[in-house]
Amino acid sequence: MNWGSLEALLSGVNKYSTVFGRVWLSMVFVFRVLVFVVAAQRVWGDDSKGFVCNTEQPGCENVCYDSIFPISHIRLWALQLIFVTCPSLMVVGHVKYREKKDIEYSTSHKGKHLYANPGKKRGGLWWTYLVSLIFKAGFDAGFLYVLHYIYKGYDMPRLSKCTLPPCPNTVDCYISRPTEKKIFTLFMVVSSAVCILMCICEMIYLIFKRIKKLILRKKDQEIQRFVESHEMAPLSHPRSMYRSKSSVRVDPTVSLQNLNNIKVEEKPLKRVEES
């Protein structure tokens, strides 16, 4: 398997990933793919040749090996790495689809763009990214369960008992380098668990960031509505046009005689107007 081509293909995901996503991808290729290619394949390279049973019955050793190792750790981990890294291609494919739509829109609308940034995690791309994280964490957890179910845990026993036909009786079978294989098994299991944790942290980060944006957007809309409603309102309240009699200021220097004189002057004016 050419892991270099897969790494080159997935390295473009870093442009669209968060900090947690970049750490996840680094852990996958450094602590899982690199260990798998450099060391794990050599450790399990002689698992069938180094498997020995204390019998010379033809076919007994093959049957016992198949019973103890229903599926090779190497093939199971290779399948796991393929399934875990493939959901990242969903994000790359969605971004490429956006870029294609943006080019078509820009051609038909005189240079205008449909997306300001096709790689921005908004709208459908945000959901695609979240679904890819769920798939990655789910595949890792599923393969950990399968490994635990098949081998009854993550231990590598030094001695295994086999009573399957055509074995004449209970046969003792021995695995080559069980301690070394156990160490690598635990290393791969811990690496997978840490990758699951990183996916969960990234999902929480994306969800909380989305909620924060929605809250801020709602507050901005309320502030904008408040400002628009006050800009449309009149500057002075209608009730301010009417003043009570008690609010009218009276000049204290005016005497009663002056007031009577003013009334007398107003009466002739009214008569003239009536005539």
Short mmCIF file of C-alpha atoms in Angstrom, two decimals:
data_model
loop_
_atom_site.label_atom_id
_atom_site.label_comp_id
_atom_site.label_asym_id
_atom_site.label_seq_id
_atom_site.Cartn_x
_atom_site.Cartn_y
_atom_site.Cartn_z
CA MET A 1 0.00 0.00 0.00
CA ASN A 2 1.31 3.45 -0.96
CA TRP A 3 0.77 5.47 2.20
CA GLY A 4 2.70 8.42 0.75
CA SER A 5 0.02 9.11 -1.85
CA LEU A 6 -2.66 8.97 0.84
CA GLU A 7 -0.68 11.41 2.98
CA ALA A 8 -0.26 13.79 0.03
CA LEU A 9 -4.00 13.59 -0.64
CA LEU A 10 -5.01 14.26 2.95
CA SER A 11 -2.42 16.98 3.58
CA GLY A 12 -4.76 19.42 1.83
CA VAL A 13 -7.30 18.92 4.61
CA ASN A 14 -5.04 20.92 6.94
CA LYS A 15 -6.07 24.10 5.10
CA TYR A 16 -9.68 23.59 6.18
CA SER A 17 -9.09 21.98 9.59
CA THR A 18 -9.06 23.52 13.05
CA VAL A 19 -6.16 23.15 15.49
CA PHE A 20 -7.61 19.89 16.76
CA GLY A 21 -7.90 18.59 13.21
CA ARG A 22 -4.25 19.36 12.46
CA VAL A 23 -3.16 17.57 15.64
CA TRP A 24 -5.37 14.60 14.72
CA LEU A 25 -3.86 14.33 11.25
CA SER A 26 -0.32 14.59 12.62
CA MET A 27 -1.03 11.84 15.14
CA VAL A 28 -2.50 9.58 12.46
CA PHE A 29 0.52 9.80 10.21
CA VAL A 30 3.27 9.99 12.84
CA PHE A 31 2.03 7.67 15.58
CA ARG A 32 -0.07 5.28 13.52
CA VAL A 33 0.86 5.15 9.85
CA LEU A 34 4.60 5.59 10.44
CA VAL A 35 4.68 3.04 13.26
CA PHE A 36 2.54 0.69 11.20
CA VAL A 37 4.80 0.87 8.14
CA VAL A 38 8.18 0.92 9.89
CA ALA A 39 7.75 -1.42 12.87
CA ALA A 40 4.39 -3.17 13.13
CA GLN A 41 4.59 -4.96 9.79
CA ARG A 42 7.98 -6.41 10.73
CA VAL A 43 6.77 -7.51 14.15
CA TRP A 44 3.83 -9.44 12.66
CA GLY A 45 5.76 -10.57 9.60
CA ASP A 46 6.60 -13.96 11.12
CA ASP A 47 3.36 -14.58 13.03
CA SER A 48 2.44 -17.63 10.94
CA LYS A 49 5.98 -19.03 10.69
CA GLY A 50 6.72 -18.55 14.39
CA PHE A 51 3.42 -20.11 15.48
CA VAL A 52 4.24 -23.55 16.96
CA CYS A 53 1.98 -26.25 18.44
CA ASN A 54 3.15 -29.37 20.29
CA THR A 55 1.68 -31.80 17.78
CA GLU A 56 2.53 -33.28 14.44
CA GLN A 57 -1.04 -33.94 13.40
CA PRO A 58 -1.49 -32.60 9.83
CA GLY A 59 -3.80 -29.60 9.68
CA CYS A 60 -4.00 -29.14 13.46
CA GLU A 61 -1.57 -26.25 13.54
CA ASN A 62 -3.33 -24.41 10.72
CA VAL A 63 -6.72 -24.80 12.40
CA CYS A 64 -5.39 -23.58 15.74
CA TYR A 65 -3.69 -20.58 14.10
CA ASP A 66 -6.93 -19.62 12.36
CA SER A 67 -8.79 -19.94 15.67
CA ILE A 68 -6.34 -17.80 17.62
CA PHE A 69 -5.82 -15.22 14.83
CA PRO A 70 -9.15 -14.97 12.93
CA ILE A 71 -7.82 -11.82 11.27
CA SER A 72 -4.29 -10.51 11.26
CA HIS A 73 -3.61 -7.40 13.33
CA ILE A 74 -1.76 -5.88 10.38
CA ARG A 75 -4.68 -6.26 7.98
CA LEU A 76 -7.15 -5.07 10.59
CA TRP A 77 -5.10 -1.94 11.30
CA ALA A 78 -4.61 -1.27 7.58
CA LEU A 79 -8.37 -1.47 7.09
CA GLN A 80 -8.88 0.77 10.12
CA LEU A 81 -6.51 3.45 8.80
CA ILE A 82 -8.25 3.45 5.42
CA PHE A 83 -11.72 3.80 6.96
CA VAL A 84 -10.56 6.48 9.42
CA THR A 85 -8.84 8.70 6.85
CA CYS A 86 -11.49 8.43 4.12
CA PRO A 87 -14.07 10.76 5.80
CA SER A 88 -11.58 13.62 5.43
CA LEU A 89 -11.98 13.24 1.68
CA MET A 90 -15.61 14.30 2.11
CA VAL A 91 -14.41 17.75 3.19
CA VAL A 92 -11.93 18.01 0.31
CA GLY A 93 -14.60 16.95 -2.18
CA HIS A 94 -17.11 19.48 -0.82
CA VAL A 95 -14.55 22.30 -1.06
CA LYS A 96 -13.71 21.33 -4.64
CA TYR A 97 -17.42 21.33 -5.47
CA ARG A 98 -17.76 24.83 -4.00
CA GLU A 99 -14.76 26.07 -5.96
CA LYS A 100 -16.25 24.69 -9.17
CA LYS A 101 -19.61 26.37 -8.49
CA ASP A 102 -17.83 29.63 -7.66
CA ILE A 103 -15.94 29.57 -10.96
CA GLU A 104 -19.14 28.92 -12.92
CA TYR A 105 -20.97 31.70 -11.04
CA SER A 106 -18.11 34.14 -11.56
CA THR A 107 -18.08 33.41 -15.30
CA SER A 108 -21.81 34.00 -15.72
CA HIS A 109 -22.07 37.04 -13.40
CA LYS A 110 -19.20 39.20 -14.66
CA GLY A 111 -16.57 38.43 -12.05
CA LYS A 112 -18.83 38.25 -9.00
CA HIS A 113 -18.16 35.40 -6.60
CA LEU A 114 -20.67 33.03 -5.04
CA TYR A 115 -18.39 32.27 -2.06
CA ALA A 116 -16.01 34.74 -0.49
CA ASN A 117 -13.95 31.79 0.76
CA PRO A 118 -14.97 28.32 -0.50
CA GLY A 119 -13.00 26.67 2.31
CA LYS A 120 -14.80 28.56 5.07
CA LYS A 121 -16.74 26.17 7.31
CA ARG A 122 -20.19 27.71 6.88
CA GLY A 123 -23.51 26.29 5.80
CA GLY A 124 -23.27 22.87 4.22
CA LEU A 125 -19.49 22.64 4.57
CA TRP A 126 -19.83 22.99 8.36
CA TRP A 127 -22.20 20.04 8.45
CA THR A 128 -19.94 18.01 6.14
CA TYR A 129 -16.98 18.65 8.42
CA LEU A 130 -18.99 17.69 11.51
CA VAL A 131 -20.25 14.49 9.88
CA SER A 132 -16.68 13.57 8.86
CA LEU A 133 -15.59 13.91 12.51
CA ILE A 134 -18.45 11.66 13.63
CA PHE A 135 -17.45 9.04 11.04
CA LYS A 136 -13.78 9.17 12.03
CA ALA A 137 -14.50 8.77 15.73
CA GLY A 138 -17.10 6.08 15.00
CA PHE A 139 -14.77 4.03 12.78
CA ASP A 140 -11.96 4.17 15.34
CA ALA A 141 -14.29 3.15 18.17
CA GLY A 142 -15.79 0.38 16.04
CA PHE A 143 -12.44 -1.13 15.15
CA LEU A 144 -11.31 -0.99 18.78
CA TYR A 145 -14.45 -2.91 19.73
CA VAL A 146 -13.88 -5.46 16.95
CA LEU A 147 -10.27 -5.99 18.05
CA HIS A 148 -11.36 -6.44 21.68
CA TYR A 149 -14.19 -8.79 20.69
CA ILE A 150 -12.11 -11.01 18.41
CA TYR A 151 -9.10 -11.39 20.69
CA LYS A 152 -10.98 -11.21 24.00
CA GLY A 153 -9.06 -8.09 25.01
CA TYR A 154 -5.82 -6.46 23.98
CA ASP A 155 -3.53 -8.98 25.63
CA MET A 156 -1.28 -11.36 23.72
CA PRO A 157 -1.08 -14.70 25.61
CA ARG A 158 2.14 -16.67 25.59
CA LEU A 159 0.29 -19.99 25.61
CA SER A 160 -3.00 -20.85 23.91
CA LYS A 161 -5.02 -24.05 24.24
CA CYS A 162 -6.60 -25.58 21.15
CA THR A 163 -9.04 -28.51 21.01
CA LEU A 164 -10.39 -28.17 17.48
CA PRO A 165 -10.41 -31.14 15.07
CA PRO A 166 -8.30 -32.60 13.54
CA CYS A 167 -6.23 -32.12 16.71
CA PRO A 168 -6.26 -35.44 18.61
CA ASN A 169 -6.49 -33.77 22.04
CA THR A 170 -5.87 -30.44 23.77
CA VAL A 171 -2.86 -28.90 22.04
CA ASP A 172 -0.58 -26.19 23.42
CA CYS A 173 0.27 -23.48 20.90
CA TYR A 174 2.89 -20.76 21.27
CA ILE A 175 3.04 -17.32 19.62
CA SER A 176 6.35 -15.85 18.55
CA ARG A 177 7.42 -12.69 20.45
CA PRO A 178 4.15 -12.20 22.36
CA THR A 179 5.52 -9.40 24.58
CA GLU A 180 6.64 -7.28 21.64
CA LYS A 181 3.33 -7.81 19.88
CA LYS A 182 1.44 -6.89 23.03
CA ILE A 183 3.38 -3.61 23.33
CA PHE A 184 2.62 -2.62 19.75
CA THR A 185 -1.03 -3.62 20.16
CA LEU A 186 -1.40 -1.41 23.22
CA PHE A 187 0.41 1.43 21.43
CA MET A 188 -1.98 1.29 18.49
CA VAL A 189 -4.98 1.06 20.82
CA VAL A 190 -3.87 4.09 22.85
CA SER A 191 -3.17 6.05 19.64
CA SER A 192 -6.67 5.26 18.38
CA ALA A 193 -8.19 6.32 21.71
CA VAL A 194 -6.32 9.64 21.62
CA CYS A 195 -7.51 10.23 18.04
CA ILE A 196 -11.09 9.60 19.17
CA LEU A 197 -10.60 12.11 21.97
CA MET A 198 -9.26 14.70 19.53
CA CYS A 199 -12.29 14.20 17.26
CA ILE A 200 -14.65 14.66 20.20
CA CYS A 201 -12.81 17.82 21.29
CA GLU A 202 -13.02 19.20 17.76
CA MET A 203 -16.74 18.46 17.57
CA ILE A 204 -17.32 20.26 20.89
CA TYR A 205 -15.20 23.19 19.68
CA LEU A 206 -17.15 23.51 16.42
CA ILE A 207 -20.54 23.28 18.13
CA PHE A 208 -19.73 25.83 20.83
CA LYS A 209 -18.22 28.18 18.24
CA ARG A 210 -21.37 27.88 16.13
CA ILE A 211 -23.60 28.55 19.15
CA LYS A 212 -21.50 31.60 20.08
CA LYS A 213 -21.84 33.01 16.56
CA LEU A 214 -25.60 32.49 16.60
CA ILE A 215 -25.92 34.27 19.96
CA LEU A 216 -23.79 37.21 18.79
CA ARG A 217 -25.75 37.42 15.54
CA LYS A 218 -29.04 37.45 17.46
CA LYS A 219 -27.76 40.23 19.73
CA ASP A 220 -26.62 42.27 16.73
CA GLN A 221 -30.05 41.88 15.13
CA GLU A 222 -31.79 43.02 18.32
CA ILE A 223 -29.50 46.04 18.60
CA GLN A 224 -30.13 46.92 14.95
CA ARG A 225 -33.90 46.66 15.41
CA PHE A 226 -33.69 48.82 18.52
CA VAL A 227 -31.69 51.50 16.69
CA GLU A 228 -34.01 51.44 13.66
CA SER A 229 -37.13 51.75 15.85
CA HIS A 230 -35.71 54.78 17.65
CA GLU A 231 -34.62 56.42 14.41
CA MET A 232 -38.18 56.13 13.05
CA ALA A 233 -39.74 57.60 16.24
CA PRO A 234 -40.41 61.45 16.41
CA LEU A 235 -37.93 63.57 18.24
CA SER A 236 -40.50 65.01 20.65
CA HIS A 237 -43.33 63.16 22.31
CA PRO A 238 -46.88 64.38 21.42
CA ARG A 239 -47.72 64.91 25.05
CA SER A 240 -44.87 67.37 25.35
CA MET A 241 -46.82 69.72 23.08
CA TYR A 242 -49.41 70.19 25.77
CA ARG A 243 -48.39 71.90 28.93
CA SER A 244 -50.42 72.21 32.05
CA LYS A 245 -51.45 75.56 33.38
CA SER A 246 -49.29 75.08 36.37
CA SER A 247 -46.25 74.86 34.13
CA VAL A 248 -46.80 78.37 32.69
CA ARG A 249 -44.50 80.85 34.34
CA VAL A 250 -46.07 84.13 35.52
CA ASP A 251 -44.08 87.25 35.92
CA PRO A 252 -44.28 88.14 39.62
CA THR A 253 -43.74 91.87 38.90
CA VAL A 254 -47.08 92.21 37.12
CA SER A 255 -49.65 93.86 39.41
CA LEU A 256 -53.44 93.55 39.36
CA GLN A 257 -53.81 97.12 38.08
CA ASN A 258 -51.59 96.41 35.08
CA LEU A 259 -53.61 93.32 34.31
CA ASN A 260 -56.86 95.33 34.39
CA ASN A 261 -55.35 97.94 32.09
CA ILE A 262 -54.36 95.20 29.62
CA LYS A 263 -57.93 93.83 29.64
CA VAL A 264 -59.40 97.29 29.04
CA GLU A 265 -57.08 97.79 26.06
CA GLU A 266 -58.06 94.43 24.60
CA LYS A 267 -61.85 95.20 24.66
CA PRO A 268 -61.72 98.17 22.21
CA LEU A 269 -59.65 96.08 19.86
CA LYS A 270 -62.28 93.35 19.86
CA ARG A 271 -65.05 95.87 19.12
CA VAL A 272 -63.12 97.28 16.19
CA GLU A 273 -62.60 93.81 14.78
CA GLU A 274 -66.33 92.98 15.17
CA SER A 275 -67.33 96.15 13.34
#
